[in-house]
PDB file of C-alpha atoms in Angstrom:
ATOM      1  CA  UNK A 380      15.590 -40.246  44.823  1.00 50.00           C
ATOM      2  CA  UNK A 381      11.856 -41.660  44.325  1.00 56.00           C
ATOM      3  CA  UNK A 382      10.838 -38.323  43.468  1.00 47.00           C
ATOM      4  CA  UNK A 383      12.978 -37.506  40.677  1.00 49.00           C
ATOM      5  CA  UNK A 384      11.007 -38.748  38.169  1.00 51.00           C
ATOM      6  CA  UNK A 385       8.049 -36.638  39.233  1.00 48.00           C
ATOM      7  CA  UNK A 386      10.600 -33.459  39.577  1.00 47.00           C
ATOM      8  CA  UNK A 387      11.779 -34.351  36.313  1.00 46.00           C
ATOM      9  CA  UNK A 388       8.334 -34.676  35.197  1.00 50.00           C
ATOM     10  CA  UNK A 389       7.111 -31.095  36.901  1.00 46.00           C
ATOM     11  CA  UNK A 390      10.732 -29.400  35.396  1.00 46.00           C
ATOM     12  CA  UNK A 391       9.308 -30.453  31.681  1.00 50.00           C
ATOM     13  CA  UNK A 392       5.934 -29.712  31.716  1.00 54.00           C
ATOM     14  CA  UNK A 393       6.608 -26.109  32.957  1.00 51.00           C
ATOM     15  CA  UNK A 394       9.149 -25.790  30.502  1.00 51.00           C
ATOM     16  CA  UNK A 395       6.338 -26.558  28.063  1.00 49.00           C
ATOM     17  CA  UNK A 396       4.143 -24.005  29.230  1.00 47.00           C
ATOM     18  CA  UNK A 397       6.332 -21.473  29.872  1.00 51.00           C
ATOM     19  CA  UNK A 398       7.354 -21.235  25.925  1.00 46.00           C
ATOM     20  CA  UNK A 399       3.466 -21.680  24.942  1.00 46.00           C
ATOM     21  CA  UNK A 400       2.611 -18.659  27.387  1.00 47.00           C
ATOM     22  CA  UNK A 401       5.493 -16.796  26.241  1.00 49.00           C
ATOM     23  CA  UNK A 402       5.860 -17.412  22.472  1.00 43.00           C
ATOM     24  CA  UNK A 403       3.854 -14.542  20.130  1.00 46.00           C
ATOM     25  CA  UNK A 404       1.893 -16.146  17.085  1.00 45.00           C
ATOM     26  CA  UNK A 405       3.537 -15.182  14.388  1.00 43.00           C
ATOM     27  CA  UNK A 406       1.087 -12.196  11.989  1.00 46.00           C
ATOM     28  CA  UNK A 407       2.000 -10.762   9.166  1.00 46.00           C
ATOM     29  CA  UNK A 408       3.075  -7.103   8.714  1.00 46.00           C
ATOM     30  CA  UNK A 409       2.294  -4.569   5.997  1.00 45.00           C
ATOM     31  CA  UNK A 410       5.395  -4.155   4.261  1.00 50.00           C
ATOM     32  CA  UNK A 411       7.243  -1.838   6.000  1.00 65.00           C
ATOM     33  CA  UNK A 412       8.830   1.307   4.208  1.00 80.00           C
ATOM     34  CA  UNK A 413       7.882   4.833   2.373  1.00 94.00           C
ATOM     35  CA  UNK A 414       8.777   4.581  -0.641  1.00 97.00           C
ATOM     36  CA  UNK A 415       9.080   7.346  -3.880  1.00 98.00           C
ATOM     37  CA  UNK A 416       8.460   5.790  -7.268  1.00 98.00           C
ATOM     38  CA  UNK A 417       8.618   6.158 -11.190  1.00 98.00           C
ATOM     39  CA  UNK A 418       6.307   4.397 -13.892  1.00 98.00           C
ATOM     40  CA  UNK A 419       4.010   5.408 -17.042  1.00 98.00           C
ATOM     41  CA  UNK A 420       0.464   5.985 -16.676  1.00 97.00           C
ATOM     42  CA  UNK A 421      -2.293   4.927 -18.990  1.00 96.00           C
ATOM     43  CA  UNK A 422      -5.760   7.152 -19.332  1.00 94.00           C
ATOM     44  CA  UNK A 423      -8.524   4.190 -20.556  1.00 94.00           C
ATOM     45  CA  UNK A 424     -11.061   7.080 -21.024  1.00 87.00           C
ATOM     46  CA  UNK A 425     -12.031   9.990 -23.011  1.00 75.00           C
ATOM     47  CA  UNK A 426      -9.261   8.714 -25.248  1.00 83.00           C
ATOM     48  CA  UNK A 427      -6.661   6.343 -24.670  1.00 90.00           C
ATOM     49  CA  UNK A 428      -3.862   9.055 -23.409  1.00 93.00           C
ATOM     50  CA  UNK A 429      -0.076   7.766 -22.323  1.00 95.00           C
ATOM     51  CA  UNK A 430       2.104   9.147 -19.948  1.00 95.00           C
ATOM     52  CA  UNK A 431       4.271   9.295 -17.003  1.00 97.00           C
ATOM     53  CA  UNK A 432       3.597   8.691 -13.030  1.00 97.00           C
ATOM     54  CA  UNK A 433       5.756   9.895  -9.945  1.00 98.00           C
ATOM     55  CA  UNK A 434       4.522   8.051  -6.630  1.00 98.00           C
ATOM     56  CA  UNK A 435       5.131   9.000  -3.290  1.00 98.00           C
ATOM     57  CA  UNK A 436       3.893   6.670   0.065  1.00 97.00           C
ATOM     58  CA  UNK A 437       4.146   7.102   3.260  1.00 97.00           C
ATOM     59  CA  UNK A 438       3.849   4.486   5.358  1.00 94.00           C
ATOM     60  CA  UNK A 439       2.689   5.262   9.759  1.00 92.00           C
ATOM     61  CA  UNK A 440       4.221   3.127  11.525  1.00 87.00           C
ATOM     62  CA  UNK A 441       2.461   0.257  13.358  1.00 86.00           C
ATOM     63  CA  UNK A 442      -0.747   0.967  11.249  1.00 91.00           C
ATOM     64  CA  UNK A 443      -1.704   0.041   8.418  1.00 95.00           C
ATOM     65  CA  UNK A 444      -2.792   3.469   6.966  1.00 96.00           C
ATOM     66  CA  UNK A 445      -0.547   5.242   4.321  1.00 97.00           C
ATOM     67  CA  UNK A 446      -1.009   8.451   3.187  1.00 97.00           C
ATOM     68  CA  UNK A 447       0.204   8.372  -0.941  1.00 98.00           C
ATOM     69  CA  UNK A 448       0.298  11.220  -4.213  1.00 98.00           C
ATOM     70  CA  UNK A 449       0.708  10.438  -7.331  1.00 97.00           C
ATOM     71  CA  UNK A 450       1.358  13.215 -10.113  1.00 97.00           C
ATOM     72  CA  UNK A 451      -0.058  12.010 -13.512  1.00 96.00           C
ATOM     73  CA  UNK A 452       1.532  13.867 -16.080  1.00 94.00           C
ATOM     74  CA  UNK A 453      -0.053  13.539 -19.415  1.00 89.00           C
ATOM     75  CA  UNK A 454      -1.445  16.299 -21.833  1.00 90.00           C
ATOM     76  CA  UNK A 455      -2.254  17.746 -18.446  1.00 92.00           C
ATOM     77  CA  UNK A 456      -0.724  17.128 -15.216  1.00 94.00           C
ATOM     78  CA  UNK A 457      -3.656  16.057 -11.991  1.00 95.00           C
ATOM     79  CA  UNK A 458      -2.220  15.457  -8.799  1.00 97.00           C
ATOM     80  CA  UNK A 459      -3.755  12.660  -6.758  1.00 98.00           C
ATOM     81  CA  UNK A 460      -3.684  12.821  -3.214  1.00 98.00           C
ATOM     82  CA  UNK A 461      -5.107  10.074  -1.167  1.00 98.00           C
ATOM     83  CA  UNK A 462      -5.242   7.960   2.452  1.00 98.00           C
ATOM     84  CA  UNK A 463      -5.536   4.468   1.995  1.00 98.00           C
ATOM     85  CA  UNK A 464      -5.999   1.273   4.007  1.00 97.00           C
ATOM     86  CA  UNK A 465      -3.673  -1.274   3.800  1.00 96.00           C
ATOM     87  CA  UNK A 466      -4.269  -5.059   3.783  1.00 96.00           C
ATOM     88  CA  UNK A 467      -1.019  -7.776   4.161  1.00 94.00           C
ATOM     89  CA  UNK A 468      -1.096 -10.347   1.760  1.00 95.00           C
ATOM     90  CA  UNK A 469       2.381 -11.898   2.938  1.00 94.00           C
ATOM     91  CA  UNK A 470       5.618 -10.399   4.133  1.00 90.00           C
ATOM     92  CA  UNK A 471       6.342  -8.680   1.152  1.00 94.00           C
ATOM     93  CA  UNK A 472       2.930  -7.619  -0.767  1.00 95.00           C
ATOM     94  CA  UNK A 473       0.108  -5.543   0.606  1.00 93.00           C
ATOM     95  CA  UNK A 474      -3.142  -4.334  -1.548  1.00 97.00           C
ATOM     96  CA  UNK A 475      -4.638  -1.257  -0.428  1.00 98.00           C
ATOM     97  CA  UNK A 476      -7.737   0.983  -1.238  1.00 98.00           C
ATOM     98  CA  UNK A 477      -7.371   4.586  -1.303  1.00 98.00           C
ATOM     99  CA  UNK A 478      -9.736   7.379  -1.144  1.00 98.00           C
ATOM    100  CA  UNK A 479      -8.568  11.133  -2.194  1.00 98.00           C
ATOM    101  CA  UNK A 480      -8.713  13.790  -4.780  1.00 97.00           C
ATOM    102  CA  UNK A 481      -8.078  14.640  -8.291  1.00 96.00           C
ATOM    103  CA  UNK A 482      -6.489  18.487  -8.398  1.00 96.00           C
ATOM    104  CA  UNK A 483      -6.141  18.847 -11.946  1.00 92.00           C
ATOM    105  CA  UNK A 484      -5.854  22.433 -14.279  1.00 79.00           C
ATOM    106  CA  UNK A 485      -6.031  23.817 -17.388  1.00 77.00           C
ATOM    107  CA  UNK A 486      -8.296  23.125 -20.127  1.00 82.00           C
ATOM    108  CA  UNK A 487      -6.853  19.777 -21.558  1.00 87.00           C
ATOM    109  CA  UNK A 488      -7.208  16.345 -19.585  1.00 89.00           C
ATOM    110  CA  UNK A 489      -5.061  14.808 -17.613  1.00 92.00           C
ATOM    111  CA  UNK A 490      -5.082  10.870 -17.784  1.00 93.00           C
ATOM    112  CA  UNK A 491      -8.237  11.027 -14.663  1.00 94.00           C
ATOM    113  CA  UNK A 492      -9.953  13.847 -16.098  1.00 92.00           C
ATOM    114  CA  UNK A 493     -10.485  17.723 -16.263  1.00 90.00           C
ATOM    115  CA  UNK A 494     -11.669  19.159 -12.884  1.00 91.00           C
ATOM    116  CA  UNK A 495     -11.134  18.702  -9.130  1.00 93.00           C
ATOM    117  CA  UNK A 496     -12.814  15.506  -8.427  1.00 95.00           C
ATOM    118  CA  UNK A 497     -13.485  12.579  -5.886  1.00 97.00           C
ATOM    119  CA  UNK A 498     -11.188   9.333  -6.344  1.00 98.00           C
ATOM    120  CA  UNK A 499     -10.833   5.476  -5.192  1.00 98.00           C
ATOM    121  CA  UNK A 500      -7.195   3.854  -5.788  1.00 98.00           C
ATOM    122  CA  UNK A 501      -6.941  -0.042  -5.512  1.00 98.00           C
ATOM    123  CA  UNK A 502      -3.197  -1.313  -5.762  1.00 98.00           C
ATOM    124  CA  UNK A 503      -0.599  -3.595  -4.764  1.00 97.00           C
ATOM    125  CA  UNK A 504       2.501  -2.913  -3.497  1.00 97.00           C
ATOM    126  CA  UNK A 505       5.269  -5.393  -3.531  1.00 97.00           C
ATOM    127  CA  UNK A 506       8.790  -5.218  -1.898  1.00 96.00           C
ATOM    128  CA  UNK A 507      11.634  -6.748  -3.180  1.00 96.00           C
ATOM    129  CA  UNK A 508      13.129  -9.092  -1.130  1.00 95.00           C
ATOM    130  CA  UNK A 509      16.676  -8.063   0.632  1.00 93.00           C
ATOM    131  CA  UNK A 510      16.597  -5.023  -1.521  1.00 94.00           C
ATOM    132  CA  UNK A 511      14.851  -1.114  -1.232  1.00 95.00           C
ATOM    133  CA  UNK A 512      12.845  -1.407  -4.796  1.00 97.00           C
ATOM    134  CA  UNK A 513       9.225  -1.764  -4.444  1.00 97.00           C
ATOM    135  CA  UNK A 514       6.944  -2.680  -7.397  1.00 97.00           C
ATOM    136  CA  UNK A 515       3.722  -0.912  -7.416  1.00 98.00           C
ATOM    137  CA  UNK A 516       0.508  -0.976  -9.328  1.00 98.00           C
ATOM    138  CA  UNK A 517      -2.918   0.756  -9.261  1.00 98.00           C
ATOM    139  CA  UNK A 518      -5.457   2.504 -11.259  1.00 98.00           C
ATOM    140  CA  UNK A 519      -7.040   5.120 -10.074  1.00 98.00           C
ATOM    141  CA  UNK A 520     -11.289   6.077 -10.810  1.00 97.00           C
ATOM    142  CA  UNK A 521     -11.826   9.672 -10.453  1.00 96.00           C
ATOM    143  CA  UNK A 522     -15.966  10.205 -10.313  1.00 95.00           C
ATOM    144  CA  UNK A 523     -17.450  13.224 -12.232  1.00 92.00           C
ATOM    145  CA  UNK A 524     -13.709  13.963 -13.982  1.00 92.00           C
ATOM    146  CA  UNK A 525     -14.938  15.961 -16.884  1.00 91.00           C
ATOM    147  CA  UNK A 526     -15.869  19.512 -17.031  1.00 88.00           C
ATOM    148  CA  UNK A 527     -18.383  19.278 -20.049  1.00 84.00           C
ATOM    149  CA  UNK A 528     -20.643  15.748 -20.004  1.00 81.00           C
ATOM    150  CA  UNK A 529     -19.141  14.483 -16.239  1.00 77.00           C
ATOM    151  CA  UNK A 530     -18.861  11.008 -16.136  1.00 90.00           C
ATOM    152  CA  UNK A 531     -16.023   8.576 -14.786  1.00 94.00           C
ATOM    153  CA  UNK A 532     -12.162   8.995 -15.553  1.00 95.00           C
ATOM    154  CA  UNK A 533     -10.233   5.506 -15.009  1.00 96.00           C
ATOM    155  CA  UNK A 534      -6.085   5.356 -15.506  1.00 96.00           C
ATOM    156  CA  UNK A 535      -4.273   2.761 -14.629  1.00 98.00           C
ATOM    157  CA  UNK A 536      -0.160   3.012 -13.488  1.00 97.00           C
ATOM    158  CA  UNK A 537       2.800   1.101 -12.368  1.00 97.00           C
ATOM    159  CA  UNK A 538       5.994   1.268 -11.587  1.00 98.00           C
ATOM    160  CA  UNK A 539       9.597   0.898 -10.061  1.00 98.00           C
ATOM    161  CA  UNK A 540      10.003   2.817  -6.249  1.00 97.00           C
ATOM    162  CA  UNK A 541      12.976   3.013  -3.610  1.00 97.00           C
ATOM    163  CA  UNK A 542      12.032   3.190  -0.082  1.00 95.00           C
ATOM    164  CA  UNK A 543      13.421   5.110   2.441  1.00 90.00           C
TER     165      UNK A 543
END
């Protein structure tokens, strides 16, 4: 009986450490999910051109690298393939920064330019809480866009996705 308080003692201190040693600190995630998206576009160079965007991400698992396209349709289509990295801003928003391509045709531009060109993409993706819509936004810089004169092509887009 005279050592119960020191059992008692012994029982709650390695109690104690047993949840310190086996409770995980709490991170946050990028938000989980592909997703496939709709929104307009808008071309800030050349001249101001409007038009439509169709988004596509997927997400690897358990890294935070998504590969993404994006097909700006405008008074010429340019597909936009990239891999980005992405950074958690809480458990529902992530910004990333991708690098790709602009595959563009024809003899019109496309909201990001004229030829086949190198590309960042900033953006922010943000899930919907107890839902599958994700909110996206991003512009996308293509370097040396334009056939005749080069020079920088800059469109911006955003838009409504479902993830799957």
């Amino acid at each position: 009986m005279k050592y119960l308080p020191y059992l008692v003692a012994v029982l709650g201190i390695s109690s104690a450490l047993s949840l310190v040693v086996n409770t995980q600190s709490a991170q946050a995630q990028v938000a989980y999910g592909s997703y496939v998206g709709v929104g307009p576009t808008i071309g800030l160079t050349d001249s101001i051109q409007v038009g439509g965007v169709l988004a596509f991400r997927y997400k690897l698992l358990e890294s935070p690298i998504s590969f993404r396209a994006q097909a700006l349709v405008g008074q010429n289509t340019a597909v936009v393939p990239t891999v980005s990295y992405d950074l958690p801003l809480n458990w529902q928003t992530d910004a990333y920064l991708g690098a790709g391509l602009v595959l563009t045709g024809g003899n019109s531009a496309s909201p990001v330019g004229d030829k086949i060109s190198f590309a960042l993409q900033p953006g922010i993706d943000y899930v919907v809480p107890n839902s599958n819509t994700v909110l996206f936004g991003n512009a996308i810089i293509a370097f040396d866009a334009y056939r005749n004169g080069g020079g920088a092509a800059v469109s911006v887009q955003g838009g409504v996705g479902l993830r799957f």
